[in-house]
CSV table of C-alpha atoms in Angstrom, one decimal:
chain,number,residue,atom,x,y,z
K,82,MET,CA,-6.8,4.0,-11.5
K,83,ASN,CA,-7.6,7.4,-10.0
K,84,ILE,CA,-6.9,8.4,-6.4
K,85,GLU,CA,-10.5,8.1,-5.2
K,86,GLU,CA,-10.8,4.6,-6.6
K,87,PHE,CA,-7.5,3.6,-5.0
K,88,ARG,CA,-8.7,5.0,-1.6
K,89,MET,CA,-11.9,3.0,-1.8
K,90,VAL,CA,-9.9,-0.2,-2.6
K,91,CYS,CA,-7.7,0.4,0.5
K,92,LEU,CA,-10.6,1.3,2.7
K,93,SER,CA,-12.7,-1.7,1.6
K,94,GLN,CA,-10.2,-4.0,3.4
K,95,SER,CA,-11.6,-5.2,6.8
K,96,CYS,CA,-10.8,-2.7,9.6
K,97,ALA,CA,-8.6,-0.6,7.3
K,98,ARG,CA,-8.0,3.0,8.4
K,99,GLU,CA,-6.8,6.1,6.5
K,100,ASN,CA,-4.4,8.3,8.3
K,101,ALA,CA,-2.5,11.5,7.8
K,102,PRO,CA,0.0,11.0,10.6
K,103,TRP,CA,2.4,13.9,10.0
K,104,ALA,CA,2.0,17.5,11.1
K,105,ASP,CA,5.0,18.7,9.1
K,106,PRO,CA,3.7,20.5,6.0
K,107,ARG,CA,6.3,18.7,3.8
K,108,TYR,CA,4.3,15.5,4.4
K,109,GLN,CA,0.8,16.9,4.1
K,110,ASN,CA,0.2,15.0,0.9
K,111,LEU,CA,1.0,11.6,2.4
K,112,ILE,CA,-1.8,9.3,3.5
K,113,THR,CA,-1.2,5.9,5.2
K,114,TYR,CA,-3.5,2.9,5.1
K,115,THR,CA,-3.3,0.7,8.1
K,116,VAL,CA,-4.8,-2.3,9.8
K,117,ALA,CA,-4.4,-2.3,13.6
K,118,GLY,CA,-2.0,0.6,13.3
K,119,LYS,CA,0.3,-1.3,10.8
K,120,TRP,CA,0.9,0.2,7.4
K,121,PHE,CA,0.0,-1.8,4.3
K,122,CYS,CA,0.1,1.2,1.9
K,123,LEU,CA,1.2,4.8,1.7
K,124,LEU,CA,-0.3,7.2,-0.9
K,125,ASN,CA,1.2,10.4,-2.2
K,126,LEU,CA,-1.7,12.6,-3.3
K,127,GLU,CA,0.6,15.0,-5.1
K,128,THR,CA,2.5,12.5,-7.3
K,129,LYS,CA,-0.4,10.0,-7.6
K,130,ALA,CA,1.9,7.2,-6.6
K,131,CYS,CA,1.9,4.8,-3.7
K,132,LEU,CA,4.1,2.4,-1.8
K,133,ILE,CA,2.6,-1.0,-1.3
K,134,LYS,CA,3.8,-3.9,0.9
K,135,CYS,CA,4.6,-6.9,-1.4
K,136,ARG,CA,5.6,-10.5,-1.2
K,137,PRO,CA,9.4,-10.6,-1.6
K,138,ASP,CA,9.2,-13.3,-4.3
K,139,GLU,CA,7.1,-10.9,-6.5
K,140,VAL,CA,9.0,-7.7,-6.2
K,141,ILE,CA,11.5,-8.2,-9.0
K,142,GLU,CA,9.0,-9.9,-11.3
K,143,LEU,CA,6.5,-7.0,-10.9
K,144,GLN,CA,9.2,-4.4,-11.6
K,145,ASP,CA,10.2,-6.4,-14.8
K,146,ARG,CA,6.6,-6.8,-15.9
K,147,PHE,CA,5.3,-3.2,-15.4
K,148,MET,CA,6.9,0.2,-16.2
K,149,GLY,CA,4.7,1.7,-13.4
K,150,ILE,CA,6.3,-0.4,-10.7
K,151,GLU,CA,9.7,0.4,-9.3
K,152,PRO,CA,11.6,0.0,-6.0
K,153,ALA,CA,9.9,1.7,-3.1
K,154,TRP,CA,11.5,4.9,-2.2
K,155,HIS,CA,12.6,5.1,1.4
K,156,MET,CA,11.3,1.7,2.2
K,157,ASN,CA,12.7,-1.8,2.5
K,158,LYS,CA,13.0,-2.7,-1.2
K,159,LYS,CA,12.6,-6.4,-0.5
K,160,HIS,CA,9.1,-6.0,1.0
K,161,TRP,CA,7.7,-2.8,-0.7
K,162,ILE,CA,7.1,-1.6,-4.2
K,163,GLY,CA,6.4,1.8,-5.6
K,164,LEU,CA,3.4,2.0,-8.0
K,165,GLU,CA,2.3,4.9,-10.3
K,166,LEU,CA,-1.5,4.9,-10.3
K,167,LYS,CA,-1.7,6.2,-13.9
K,168,SER,CA,0.6,3.7,-15.6
K,169,ASP,CA,0.6,0.4,-17.4
K,170,VAL,CA,-0.5,-1.5,-14.2
K,171,PRO,CA,-4.1,-2.7,-14.8
K,172,ASP,CA,-6.7,-1.7,-12.2
K,173,ASP,CA,-7.3,-5.4,-11.4
K,174,GLU,CA,-3.6,-5.9,-10.6
K,175,ILE,CA,-3.6,-2.8,-8.3
K,176,ARG,CA,-6.6,-4.2,-6.5
K,177,ARG,CA,-4.8,-7.6,-6.1
K,178,LEU,CA,-1.7,-5.9,-4.8
K,179,VAL,CA,-3.6,-3.8,-2.2
K,180,HIS,CA,-5.5,-6.9,-1.0
K,181,GLN,CA,-2.3,-8.9,-0.8
K,182,ALA,CA,-0.5,-6.1,1.1
K,183,TYR,CA,-3.4,-5.9,3.6
K,184,SER,CA,-3.3,-9.7,4.0
K,185,LEU,CA,0.5,-9.8,4.5
K,186,VAL,CA,0.2,-7.2,7.3
K,187,ALA,CA,-3.0,-8.7,8.9
K,188,ALA,CA,-1.5,-12.2,8.9
K,189,ARG,CA,1.4,-10.9,11.1
K,190,LEU,CA,-0.8,-9.3,13.7
K,191,THR,CA,-0.9,-10.8,17.2
K,192,LYS,CA,-3.9,-12.9,18.2
K,193,SER,CA,-5.0,-10.1,20.6
K,194,ALA,CA,-4.7,-7.5,17.9
K,195,LYS,CA,-6.7,-9.6,15.5
K,196,ARG,CA,-9.3,-10.3,18.2
K,197,ALA,CA,-9.5,-6.5,19.0
K,198,ILE,CA,-10.4,-5.6,15.4
K,199,GLY,CA,-12.6,-8.6,14.7
K,200,LEU,CA,-10.4,-10.6,12.5
K,201,LEU,CA,-10.6,-13.6,14.8
C-alpha cells in the first residue's frame, strides 16, 4: 500500500483527523491519525512505516505471520504494532488493522466525546 492510499484509509474512518502535532523539525515527517484527539495511528512519511493500535491478543500472532509487522518503536508493545507499508502485509489486512485500531480507540471514548463527534 502506498502512503496516499494509507492516508485515505485512515481518514475514511468516521470523524478521523490527520495532524502534524510537532513543531520540532526532527518530527516533521510524523503524522498522527486521531478520533476525538486520541491516536489510533502514527505514520512516518520518510520511512513509509506506521504504528497502529492493536488488540493485545493479536500482536504476537501478527508479528509471527508477517515480516512487515514488528514491535512498535517507542510505544506500548502490548497494544501497538509497527507496520511497513511496502511489505508482505496485504492491503486488505492493513485496512482491517486501521479499522480495528480506530474502533479500539473510539470504543474507549467517553459518552460525551462520542456525542460531540456524532458517534452516539
